[in-house]
Structure formats: C-alpha cells, structure tokens
Amino acid sequence: MKCTAVVLAAGKGSRMNSSIQKQFMELDGYPLLYYALRVFERSRVDDIILVAGENETTYCRTQIVDKYQFQKVSKIIPGGSERYLSVYEGLCAIQDTDIVLIHDGARPFVTDEIIERTIQAAATYGSGIAAMPAKDTVRIADENQFSVQTPSRAHVWMMQTPQAFIYKNIRQAYDKILALQLSNITDDAMVMELAFHKPVKIVEGSYSNLKVTTPEDMRIAEAFVAGMNGDAGA
Ligand code: CTP
Ligand code: MG
C-alpha cells in the first residue's frame, strides 16, 4: 500500500502579520515547515509532494529540502491562490499512489501516531481525518451576530490535518468540485462530502497538533518546542 503526503506551504500567512511567511519563520533555529516535513520523512509514507508559493519553490529546495536532506520529498510544485487549489495541484502531481495524506505545513506537531491512525482509517473506511473534540461551546450566528443554533458540544469536533483518503477517490472528488466551481472550501473532508455525500471518518488528532495561524500560536509553538527539548521553565 503506497502512501503519499501532500504538504501545503503555499499560503500567504496573512493572519500572522509578519514580513516573513509563517511557514518560513524560525522556531527554535529551524523554519516552521521543517517540523512537519521531518515527521513525514521519518514516517511510513513513501514520498512527499511539497506545495510551495510560486516564487518560493527554489527557496524551499535549497533552504529546506536540500539543507535538511529530506529524501522523501519527490517534487516541489507551485500551489494556487486558495488552499483547495494548492491541494489540487498537489493531487495532480501524484503519478500513482494508494493513499494520500494532505497536511498543513503550518502544523508542526503532527506525530507518527496521528499519521498512522489516519492511514489505517483511510484503508478501512476510505478516509481518516485527524480532529479533536471542541473544548469550547460552539454557536452558529446569523449575519447580525445573533446566535441561531448551538450544536451539542459532544458532537462538535475541530478539524485538523493530516486528512487521509484513497487517492483515486479524493482526486475524483476534487475534479468534480472544481468543475462545479464551488468555493468556500476550507478542508479536504468537505470536498469529499460535497462531491459524494458520504460521511468521512474522524480519528483522534491531538490538542498539540495546532495550526500556527496568529502571533499567539507562534508563542504557543515556542513553548511546546521548549517543553520537548526538556528546557521548559529553565
Ligand atoms: N496554503 C496553501 N495554499 C494557499 C493557502 C494556504 O498551500 N493558497 C497552506 C498554508 O501554507 C498552510 C495551510 O494551507 O500550511 C493552512 O492554511 P492557513 O493556515 O490558512 O495558512 P495561510 O493561508 O498561509 O494563512 P492566512 O489564511 O492567515 O493567510
Ligand atoms: Mg488561509
């Protein structure tokens, strides 16, 4: 069973408000993107497609992939203007695989266990989406910011990545959704549901598997790395 990871790093990182895109910001001496790539490099995936910004493929090649000797990165390709378009480029760059794992390069603390769970679920159910139960109550609001619905918290999960699928299914789902010109697509599970009206399987991610999105998240990530290095509180 061949497994391919698509690691996304073509975003602008606008919510980070930084001059350097967040995926290249330094976290304990390494670029943020290095962390996710290292976990996939050491995992059971066979190869990695890295999706980078149009003008950053060379930078990714020299300053990350070559520099840290990531041997499983088989291609570095330019992404699109939205996340789902970057994913599509990644899917199209895959020649042949059984299972594809789509991962945000801005999630540095993915683990081998999470990768394994998503692959197992994809092999068994066709999909395996890393997620965690919501800690806060979630309310749906109308356009005037009045609450209209409160889903039971026991059933609310916060989606993470990796999101793993049978390759040919997710490729077909993306082809269909792009042909229909649907937009507002924020994750890959959504593409699968919209295309085939079939539920996706959720598996346990981790509360540490955060997506570094805003400056506060960068501080949290620094604290995590310090903890992993055993120098928390030092
Ligand atoms: N991403 C991508 N191509 C895009 C947009 C996003 O490859 N056109 C990637 C990002 O690099 C990131 C992941 O998708 O690893 C999750 O997206 P997000 O956290 O939203 O990152 P950005 O889009 O870069 O940030 P922002 O939305 O704040 O601009
Ligand atoms: Mg974004």
PDB file of C-alpha atoms and ligand atoms in Angstrom:
ATOM      1  CA  MET A   1       0.000   0.000   0.000  1.00  0.00           C
ATOM      2  CA  LYS A   2       1.757   3.121  -1.216  1.00  0.00           C
ATOM      3  CA  CYS A   3       1.222   6.308   0.826  1.00  0.00           C
ATOM      4  CA  THR A   4       1.986   9.813  -0.378  1.00  0.00           C
ATOM      5  CA  ALA A   5       1.868  13.002   1.682  1.00  0.00           C
ATOM      6  CA  VAL A   6       0.959  16.368   0.194  1.00  0.00           C
ATOM      7  CA  VAL A   7       2.413  19.038   2.483  1.00  0.00           C
ATOM      8  CA  LEU A   8       0.993  22.515   1.920  1.00  0.00           C
ATOM      9  CA  ALA A   9       3.167  25.586   2.227  1.00  0.00           C
ATOM     10  CA  ALA A  10       1.844  27.946  -0.427  1.00  0.00           C
ATOM     11  CA  GLY A  11      -0.182  30.238   1.853  1.00  0.00           C
ATOM     12  CA  LYS A  12       0.456  33.915   2.475  1.00  0.00           C
ATOM     13  CA  GLY A  13       0.034  33.716   6.239  1.00  0.00           C
ATOM     14  CA  SER A  14      -1.879  36.983   6.358  1.00  0.00           C
ATOM     15  CA  ARG A  15      -3.240  36.424   9.874  1.00  0.00           C
ATOM     16  CA  MET A  16       0.308  36.152  11.218  1.00  0.00           C
ATOM     17  CA  ASN A  17       1.040  39.785  10.300  1.00  0.00           C
ATOM     18  CA  SER A  18       4.693  39.046   9.738  1.00  0.00           C
ATOM     19  CA  SER A  19       7.104  40.108   6.988  1.00  0.00           C
ATOM     20  CA  ILE A  20       8.249  36.501   6.592  1.00  0.00           C
ATOM     21  CA  GLN A  21       5.568  33.965   5.684  1.00  0.00           C
ATOM     22  CA  LYS A  22       4.758  31.893   8.742  1.00  0.00           C
ATOM     23  CA  GLN A  23       5.896  28.583   7.192  1.00  0.00           C
ATOM     24  CA  PHE A  24       9.412  30.020   6.944  1.00  0.00           C
ATOM     25  CA  MET A  25       9.504  31.757  10.338  1.00  0.00           C
ATOM     26  CA  GLU A  26      12.104  30.439  12.700  1.00  0.00           C
ATOM     27  CA  LEU A  27      11.065  28.163  15.528  1.00  0.00           C
ATOM     28  CA  ASP A  28      13.973  27.165  17.767  1.00  0.00           C
ATOM     29  CA  GLY A  29      16.506  27.534  14.956  1.00  0.00           C
ATOM     30  CA  TYR A  30      14.513  25.783  12.219  1.00  0.00           C
ATOM     31  CA  PRO A  31      11.913  27.027   9.744  1.00  0.00           C
ATOM     32  CA  LEU A  32       8.370  26.143  10.868  1.00  0.00           C
ATOM     33  CA  LEU A  33       7.875  23.958   7.790  1.00  0.00           C
ATOM     34  CA  TYR A  34      10.886  21.816   8.744  1.00  0.00           C
ATOM     35  CA  TYR A  35       8.992  20.255  11.666  1.00  0.00           C
ATOM     36  CA  ALA A  36       6.134  18.687   9.698  1.00  0.00           C
ATOM     37  CA  LEU A  37       8.489  17.535   6.935  1.00  0.00           C
ATOM     38  CA  ARG A  38      10.718  15.837   9.484  1.00  0.00           C
ATOM     39  CA  VAL A  39       7.818  13.843  10.927  1.00  0.00           C
ATOM     40  CA  PHE A  40       6.686  12.684   7.469  1.00  0.00           C
ATOM     41  CA  GLU A  41      10.269  11.908   6.425  1.00  0.00           C
ATOM     42  CA  ARG A  42      10.557   9.513   9.385  1.00  0.00           C
ATOM     43  CA  SER A  43       7.070   8.044   8.957  1.00  0.00           C
ATOM     44  CA  ARG A  44       5.907   5.171   6.779  1.00  0.00           C
ATOM     45  CA  VAL A  45       4.855   7.436   3.893  1.00  0.00           C
ATOM     46  CA  ASP A  46       6.734   6.626   0.705  1.00  0.00           C
ATOM     47  CA  ASP A  47       7.027  10.096  -0.737  1.00  0.00           C
ATOM     48  CA  ILE A  48       6.159  13.710  -0.092  1.00  0.00           C
ATOM     49  CA  ILE A  49       4.892  16.344  -2.532  1.00  0.00           C
ATOM     50  CA  LEU A  50       5.710  19.785  -1.186  1.00  0.00           C
ATOM     51  CA  VAL A  51       3.421  22.567  -2.436  1.00  0.00           C
ATOM     52  CA  ALA A  52       5.061  25.981  -2.167  1.00  0.00           C
ATOM     53  CA  GLY A  53       4.320  29.532  -3.300  1.00  0.00           C
ATOM     54  CA  GLU A  54       5.020  30.241  -6.958  1.00  0.00           C
ATOM     55  CA  ASN A  55       8.162  32.230  -6.154  1.00  0.00           C
ATOM     56  CA  GLU A  56       9.342  30.055  -3.306  1.00  0.00           C
ATOM     57  CA  THR A  57       9.963  26.649  -4.840  1.00  0.00           C
ATOM     58  CA  THR A  58      13.707  27.301  -5.208  1.00  0.00           C
ATOM     59  CA  TYR A  59      13.918  28.630  -1.664  1.00  0.00           C
ATOM     60  CA  CYS A  60      12.162  25.515  -0.371  1.00  0.00           C
ATOM     61  CA  ARG A  61      14.508  23.305  -2.375  1.00  0.00           C
ATOM     62  CA  THR A  62      17.772  24.898  -1.237  1.00  0.00           C
ATOM     63  CA  GLN A  63      16.946  26.224   2.240  1.00  0.00           C
ATOM     64  CA  ILE A  64      14.753  23.389   3.497  1.00  0.00           C
ATOM     65  CA  VAL A  65      14.686  20.160   1.461  1.00  0.00           C
ATOM     66  CA  ASP A  66      18.370  20.041   0.451  1.00  0.00           C
ATOM     67  CA  LYS A  67      19.653  21.713   3.584  1.00  0.00           C
ATOM     68  CA  TYR A  68      17.980  19.235   5.931  1.00  0.00           C
ATOM     69  CA  GLN A  69      18.264  16.314   3.486  1.00  0.00           C
ATOM     70  CA  PHE A  70      14.626  15.356   3.241  1.00  0.00           C
ATOM     71  CA  GLN A  71      14.949  12.434   0.858  1.00  0.00           C
ATOM     72  CA  LYS A  72      11.285  11.580   0.562  1.00  0.00           C
ATOM     73  CA  VAL A  73      10.373  14.931  -0.993  1.00  0.00           C
ATOM     74  CA  SER A  74       9.992  13.814  -4.616  1.00  0.00           C
ATOM     75  CA  LYS A  75       8.559  17.066  -6.007  1.00  0.00           C
ATOM     76  CA  ILE A  76       8.278  20.715  -5.035  1.00  0.00           C
ATOM     77  CA  ILE A  77       5.498  22.322  -7.019  1.00  0.00           C
ATOM     78  CA  PRO A  78       3.812  25.755  -7.083  1.00  0.00           C
ATOM     79  CA  GLY A  79       0.416  26.000  -5.392  1.00  0.00           C
ATOM     80  CA  GLY A  80      -2.671  28.110  -6.101  1.00  0.00           C
ATOM     81  CA  SER A  81      -4.365  31.198  -4.694  1.00  0.00           C
ATOM     82  CA  GLU A  82      -6.538  29.233  -2.217  1.00  0.00           C
ATOM     83  CA  ARG A  83      -5.733  26.240  -0.072  1.00  0.00           C
ATOM     84  CA  TYR A  84      -8.000  23.895  -2.047  1.00  0.00           C
ATOM     85  CA  LEU A  85      -6.319  24.955  -5.296  1.00  0.00           C
ATOM     86  CA  SER A  86      -2.916  24.178  -3.781  1.00  0.00           C
ATOM     87  CA  VAL A  87      -4.216  20.760  -2.732  1.00  0.00           C
ATOM     88  CA  TYR A  88      -5.448  20.143  -6.266  1.00  0.00           C
ATOM     89  CA  GLU A  89      -2.019  20.961  -7.705  1.00  0.00           C
ATOM     90  CA  GLY A  90      -0.537  18.515  -5.216  1.00  0.00           C
ATOM     91  CA  LEU A  91      -3.012  15.779  -6.164  1.00  0.00           C
ATOM     92  CA  CYS A  92      -2.316  16.300  -9.873  1.00  0.00           C
ATOM     93  CA  ALA A  93       1.433  15.955  -9.275  1.00  0.00           C
ATOM     94  CA  ILE A  94       0.967  12.428  -7.913  1.00  0.00           C
ATOM     95  CA  GLN A  95       1.538   9.776 -10.530  1.00  0.00           C
ATOM     96  CA  ASP A  96       0.484   6.703  -8.691  1.00  0.00           C
ATOM     97  CA  THR A  97      -0.353   6.005  -5.057  1.00  0.00           C
ATOM     98  CA  ASP A  98      -2.946   4.213  -2.931  1.00  0.00           C
ATOM     99  CA  ILE A  99      -3.440   6.596  -0.029  1.00  0.00           C
ATOM    100  CA  VAL A 100      -2.801  10.312   0.097  1.00  0.00           C
ATOM    101  CA  LEU A 101      -2.397  12.324   3.292  1.00  0.00           C
ATOM    102  CA  ILE A 102      -2.998  16.046   2.951  1.00  0.00           C
ATOM    103  CA  HIS A 103      -1.248  18.079   5.635  1.00  0.00           C
ATOM    104  CA  ASP A 104      -0.905  21.770   6.501  1.00  0.00           C
ATOM    105  CA  GLY A 105       2.769  22.689   6.584  1.00  0.00           C
ATOM    106  CA  ALA A 106       1.773  25.122   9.332  1.00  0.00           C
ATOM    107  CA  ARG A 107       1.035  22.214  11.732  1.00  0.00           C
ATOM    108  CA  PRO A 108       4.495  21.407  13.096  1.00  0.00           C
ATOM    109  CA  PHE A 109       3.443  18.995  15.859  1.00  0.00           C
ATOM    110  CA  VAL A 110       1.854  16.201  13.859  1.00  0.00           C
ATOM    111  CA  THR A 111       3.088  12.829  15.138  1.00  0.00           C
ATOM    112  CA  ASP A 112       3.747   9.411  13.718  1.00  0.00           C
ATOM    113  CA  GLU A 113       0.796   8.035  15.746  1.00  0.00           C
ATOM    114  CA  ILE A 114      -1.609  10.529  14.171  1.00  0.00           C
ATOM    115  CA  ILE A 115      -0.267   9.726  10.695  1.00  0.00           C
ATOM    116  CA  GLU A 116      -0.741   6.017  11.398  1.00  0.00           C
ATOM    117  CA  ARG A 117      -4.339   6.492  12.607  1.00  0.00           C
ATOM    118  CA  THR A 118      -5.317   8.478   9.514  1.00  0.00           C
ATOM    119  CA  ILE A 119      -3.752   5.881   7.193  1.00  0.00           C
ATOM    120  CA  GLN A 120      -5.459   2.977   8.978  1.00  0.00           C
ATOM    121  CA  ALA A 121      -8.852   4.678   8.776  1.00  0.00           C
ATOM    122  CA  ALA A 122      -8.345   5.546   5.107  1.00  0.00           C
ATOM    123  CA  ALA A 123      -7.501   1.906   4.375  1.00  0.00           C
ATOM    124  CA  THR A 124     -10.574   0.689   6.288  1.00  0.00           C
ATOM    125  CA  TYR A 125     -13.216   3.379   5.698  1.00  0.00           C
ATOM    126  CA  GLY A 126     -11.864   5.336   2.730  1.00  0.00           C
ATOM    127  CA  SER A 127     -10.981   8.380   4.809  1.00  0.00           C
ATOM    128  CA  GLY A 128      -9.259   9.302   8.066  1.00  0.00           C
ATOM    129  CA  ILE A 129      -9.463  12.891   9.263  1.00  0.00           C
ATOM    130  CA  ALA A 130      -7.471  13.998  12.299  1.00  0.00           C
ATOM    131  CA  ALA A 131      -9.636  16.067  14.652  1.00  0.00           C
ATOM    132  CA  MET A 132     -10.213  16.771  18.339  1.00  0.00           C
ATOM    133  CA  PRO A 133     -13.382  17.351  20.390  1.00  0.00           C
ATOM    134  CA  ALA A 134     -14.190  21.056  20.768  1.00  0.00           C
ATOM    135  CA  LYS A 135     -13.222  22.438  24.165  1.00  0.00           C
ATOM    136  CA  ASP A 136     -15.466  25.472  23.898  1.00  0.00           C
ATOM    137  CA  THR A 137     -19.172  25.535  23.169  1.00  0.00           C
ATOM    138  CA  VAL A 138     -19.756  26.388  19.511  1.00  0.00           C
ATOM    139  CA  ARG A 139     -22.605  28.689  18.441  1.00  0.00           C
ATOM    140  CA  ILE A 140     -23.801  29.327  14.929  1.00  0.00           C
ATOM    141  CA  ALA A 141     -24.630  33.028  14.459  1.00  0.00           C
ATOM    142  CA  ASP A 142     -26.584  34.890  11.786  1.00  0.00           C
ATOM    143  CA  GLU A 143     -25.161  37.808   9.800  1.00  0.00           C
ATOM    144  CA  ASN A 144     -26.197  40.218  12.604  1.00  0.00           C
ATOM    145  CA  GLN A 145     -24.266  38.212  15.169  1.00  0.00           C
ATOM    146  CA  PHE A 146     -27.322  36.762  16.890  1.00  0.00           C
ATOM    147  CA  SER A 147     -26.951  33.169  17.932  1.00  0.00           C
ATOM    148  CA  VAL A 148     -29.246  30.902  15.946  1.00  0.00           C
ATOM    149  CA  GLN A 149     -28.086  27.443  16.919  1.00  0.00           C
ATOM    150  CA  THR A 150     -25.922  25.684  19.483  1.00  0.00           C
ATOM    151  CA  PRO A 151     -24.811  22.223  18.396  1.00  0.00           C
ATOM    152  CA  SER A 152     -24.337  19.785  21.251  1.00  0.00           C
ATOM    153  CA  ARG A 153     -20.685  20.002  22.232  1.00  0.00           C
ATOM    154  CA  ALA A 154     -20.388  16.239  22.475  1.00  0.00           C
ATOM    155  CA  HIS A 155     -20.766  16.139  18.700  1.00  0.00           C
ATOM    156  CA  VAL A 156     -18.508  19.043  17.769  1.00  0.00           C
ATOM    157  CA  TRP A 157     -15.004  18.264  16.536  1.00  0.00           C
ATOM    158  CA  MET A 158     -12.304  20.672  15.442  1.00  0.00           C
ATOM    159  CA  MET A 159     -10.787  19.512  12.162  1.00  0.00           C
ATOM    160  CA  GLN A 160      -7.047  19.148  11.856  1.00  0.00           C
ATOM    161  CA  THR A 161      -4.719  17.561   9.344  1.00  0.00           C
ATOM    162  CA  PRO A 162      -3.498  15.108   8.131  1.00  0.00           C
ATOM    163  CA  GLN A 163      -6.626  14.176   6.232  1.00  0.00           C
ATOM    164  CA  ALA A 164      -6.053  10.836   4.511  1.00  0.00           C
ATOM    165  CA  PHE A 165      -8.053   9.359   1.630  1.00  0.00           C
ATOM    166  CA  ILE A 166      -7.951   6.683  -1.023  1.00  0.00           C
ATOM    167  CA  TYR A 167      -6.103   8.647  -3.686  1.00  0.00           C
ATOM    168  CA  LYS A 168      -8.403   7.971  -6.609  1.00  0.00           C
ATOM    169  CA  ASN A 169     -11.487   8.960  -4.569  1.00  0.00           C
ATOM    170  CA  ILE A 170     -10.215  12.331  -3.375  1.00  0.00           C
ATOM    171  CA  ARG A 171      -8.826  13.083  -6.830  1.00  0.00           C
ATOM    172  CA  GLN A 172     -12.251  12.383  -8.320  1.00  0.00           C
ATOM    173  CA  ALA A 173     -13.940  14.483  -5.629  1.00  0.00           C
ATOM    174  CA  TYR A 174     -11.669  17.440  -6.368  1.00  0.00           C
ATOM    175  CA  ASP A 175     -12.245  17.104 -10.127  1.00  0.00           C
ATOM    176  CA  LYS A 176     -15.979  17.202  -9.516  1.00  0.00           C
ATOM    177  CA  ILE A 177     -15.959  20.143  -7.085  1.00  0.00           C
ATOM    178  CA  LEU A 178     -13.665  22.239  -9.288  1.00  0.00           C
ATOM    179  CA  ALA A 179     -15.868  21.581 -12.319  1.00  0.00           C
ATOM    180  CA  LEU A 180     -18.881  22.800 -10.310  1.00  0.00           C
ATOM    181  CA  GLN A 181     -16.910  25.921  -9.342  1.00  0.00           C
ATOM    182  CA  LEU A 182     -17.832  25.593  -5.694  1.00  0.00           C
ATOM    183  CA  SER A 183     -15.914  27.873  -3.352  1.00  0.00           C
ATOM    184  CA  ASN A 184     -15.512  28.462   0.407  1.00  0.00           C
ATOM    185  CA  ILE A 185     -13.792  25.129   0.730  1.00  0.00           C
ATOM    186  CA  THR A 186     -11.762  25.049   3.922  1.00  0.00           C
ATOM    187  CA  ASP A 187     -10.708  21.422   4.168  1.00  0.00           C
ATOM    188  CA  ASP A 188     -10.490  18.229   2.171  1.00  0.00           C
ATOM    189  CA  ALA A 189     -13.153  16.338   4.099  1.00  0.00           C
ATOM    190  CA  MET A 190     -15.591  18.971   2.869  1.00  0.00           C
ATOM    191  CA  VAL A 191     -14.645  18.263  -0.755  1.00  0.00           C
ATOM    192  CA  MET A 192     -15.326  14.577  -0.227  1.00  0.00           C
ATOM    193  CA  GLU A 193     -18.708  15.267   1.381  1.00  0.00           C
ATOM    194  CA  LEU A 194     -19.815  17.793  -1.222  1.00  0.00           C
ATOM    195  CA  ALA A 195     -18.782  15.531  -4.093  1.00  0.00           C
ATOM    196  CA  PHE A 196     -20.092  12.175  -2.880  1.00  0.00           C
ATOM    197  CA  HIS A 197     -22.483  12.978   0.006  1.00  0.00           C
ATOM    198  CA  LYS A 198     -20.708  10.347   2.047  1.00  0.00           C
ATOM    199  CA  PRO A 199     -19.566  10.912   5.647  1.00  0.00           C
ATOM    200  CA  VAL A 200     -15.832  10.989   6.335  1.00  0.00           C
ATOM    201  CA  LYS A 201     -14.272   9.106   9.257  1.00  0.00           C
ATOM    202  CA  ILE A 202     -12.834  11.180  12.093  1.00  0.00           C
ATOM    203  CA  VAL A 203      -9.821   9.879  14.029  1.00  0.00           C
ATOM    204  CA  GLU A 204      -8.070  11.274  17.072  1.00  0.00           C
ATOM    205  CA  GLY A 205      -5.540  14.011  16.377  1.00  0.00           C
ATOM    206  CA  SER A 206      -4.012  15.859  19.299  1.00  0.00           C
ATOM    207  CA  TYR A 207      -4.520  19.169  21.060  1.00  0.00           C
ATOM    208  CA  SER A 208      -0.823  19.808  20.396  1.00  0.00           C
ATOM    209  CA  ASN A 209      -1.361  19.435  16.659  1.00  0.00           C
ATOM    210  CA  LEU A 210      -2.210  23.108  16.358  1.00  0.00           C
ATOM    211  CA  LYS A 211      -2.166  25.137  13.176  1.00  0.00           C
ATOM    212  CA  VAL A 212       0.131  28.092  13.657  1.00  0.00           C
ATOM    213  CA  THR A 213      -2.128  30.875  12.441  1.00  0.00           C
ATOM    214  CA  THR A 214      -1.736  34.042  14.538  1.00  0.00           C
ATOM    215  CA  PRO A 215       1.200  35.512  16.536  1.00  0.00           C
ATOM    216  CA  GLU A 216      -0.174  33.918  19.753  1.00  0.00           C
ATOM    217  CA  ASP A 217       0.112  30.486  18.136  1.00  0.00           C
ATOM    218  CA  MET A 218       3.791  31.127  17.447  1.00  0.00           C
ATOM    219  CA  ARG A 219       4.330  31.772  21.175  1.00  0.00           C
ATOM    220  CA  ILE A 220       2.490  28.547  21.989  1.00  0.00           C
ATOM    221  CA  ALA A 221       4.603  26.648  19.447  1.00  0.00           C
ATOM    222  CA  GLU A 222       7.777  28.055  21.042  1.00  0.00           C
ATOM    223  CA  ALA A 223       6.608  26.840  24.437  1.00  0.00           C
ATOM    224  CA  PHE A 224       5.866  23.366  23.018  1.00  0.00           C
ATOM    225  CA  VAL A 225       9.311  23.089  21.443  1.00  0.00           C
ATOM    226  CA  ALA A 226      10.953  24.238  24.675  1.00  0.00           C
ATOM    227  CA  GLY A 227       8.975  21.550  26.514  1.00  0.00           C
ATOM    228  CA  MET A 228      10.024  18.874  24.028  1.00  0.00           C
ATOM    229  CA  ASN A 229      13.656  19.889  24.439  1.00  0.00           C
ATOM    230  CA  GLY A 230      13.243  19.420  28.148  1.00  0.00           C
ATOM    231  CA  ASP A 231      14.105  23.004  28.962  1.00  0.00           C
ATOM    232  CA  ALA A 232      10.654  24.253  29.941  1.00  0.00           C
ATOM    233  CA  GLY A 233      10.980  26.644  32.842  1.00  0.00           C
ATOM    234  CA  ALA A 234      14.749  26.727  32.561  1.00  0.00           C
TER     235      ALA A 234
HETATM  236  N1  CTP B   1      -1.996  27.044   1.934  1.00  0.00           N
HETATM  237  C1  CTP B   1      -1.547  26.743   0.641  1.00  0.00           C
HETATM  238  N2  CTP B   1      -2.006  27.486  -0.407  1.00  0.00           N
HETATM  239  C2  CTP B   1      -2.858  28.513  -0.217  1.00  0.00           C
HETATM  240  C3  CTP B   1      -3.330  28.806   1.086  1.00  0.00           C
HETATM  241  C4  CTP B   1      -2.879  28.032   2.144  1.00  0.00           C
HETATM  242  O1  CTP B   1      -0.753  25.822   0.463  1.00  0.00           O
HETATM  243  N3  CTP B   1      -3.248  29.229  -1.259  1.00  0.00           N
HETATM  244  C5  CTP B   1      -1.461  26.268   3.066  1.00  0.00           C
HETATM  245  C6  CTP B   1      -0.739  27.138   4.098  1.00  0.00           C
HETATM  246  O2  CTP B   1       0.620  27.361   3.709  1.00  0.00           O
HETATM  247  C7  CTP B   1      -0.897  26.348   5.366  1.00  0.00           C
HETATM  248  C8  CTP B   1      -2.206  25.559   5.156  1.00  0.00           C
HETATM  249  O3  CTP B   1      -2.516  25.667   3.764  1.00  0.00           O
HETATM  250  O4  CTP B   1       0.139  25.438   5.582  1.00  0.00           O
HETATM  251  C9  CTP B   1      -3.332  26.062   6.039  1.00  0.00           C
HETATM  252  O5  CTP B   1      -3.706  27.362   5.644  1.00  0.00           O
HETATM  253  P1  CTP B   1      -3.726  28.644   6.587  1.00  0.00           P
HETATM  254  O6  CTP B   1      -3.397  28.295   7.971  1.00  0.00           O
HETATM  255  O7  CTP B   1      -4.969  29.392   6.291  1.00  0.00           O
HETATM  256  O8  CTP B   1      -2.444  29.447   6.029  1.00  0.00           O
HETATM  257  P2  CTP B   1      -2.409  30.766   5.186  1.00  0.00           P
HETATM  258  O9  CTP B   1      -3.458  30.752   4.148  1.00  0.00           O
HETATM  259  O10 CTP B   1      -0.997  30.944   4.761  1.00  0.00           O
HETATM  260  O11 CTP B   1      -2.732  31.873   6.297  1.00  0.00           O
HETATM  261  P3  CTP B   1      -3.861  33.028   6.256  1.00  0.00           P
HETATM  262  O12 CTP B   1      -5.171  32.334   5.980  1.00  0.00           O
HETATM  263  O13 CTP B   1      -3.772  33.672   7.599  1.00  0.00           O
HETATM  264  O14 CTP B   1      -3.441  33.943   5.128  1.00  0.00           O
HETATM  265 MG    MG B   2      -5.547  30.651   4.674  1.00  0.00          MG
END
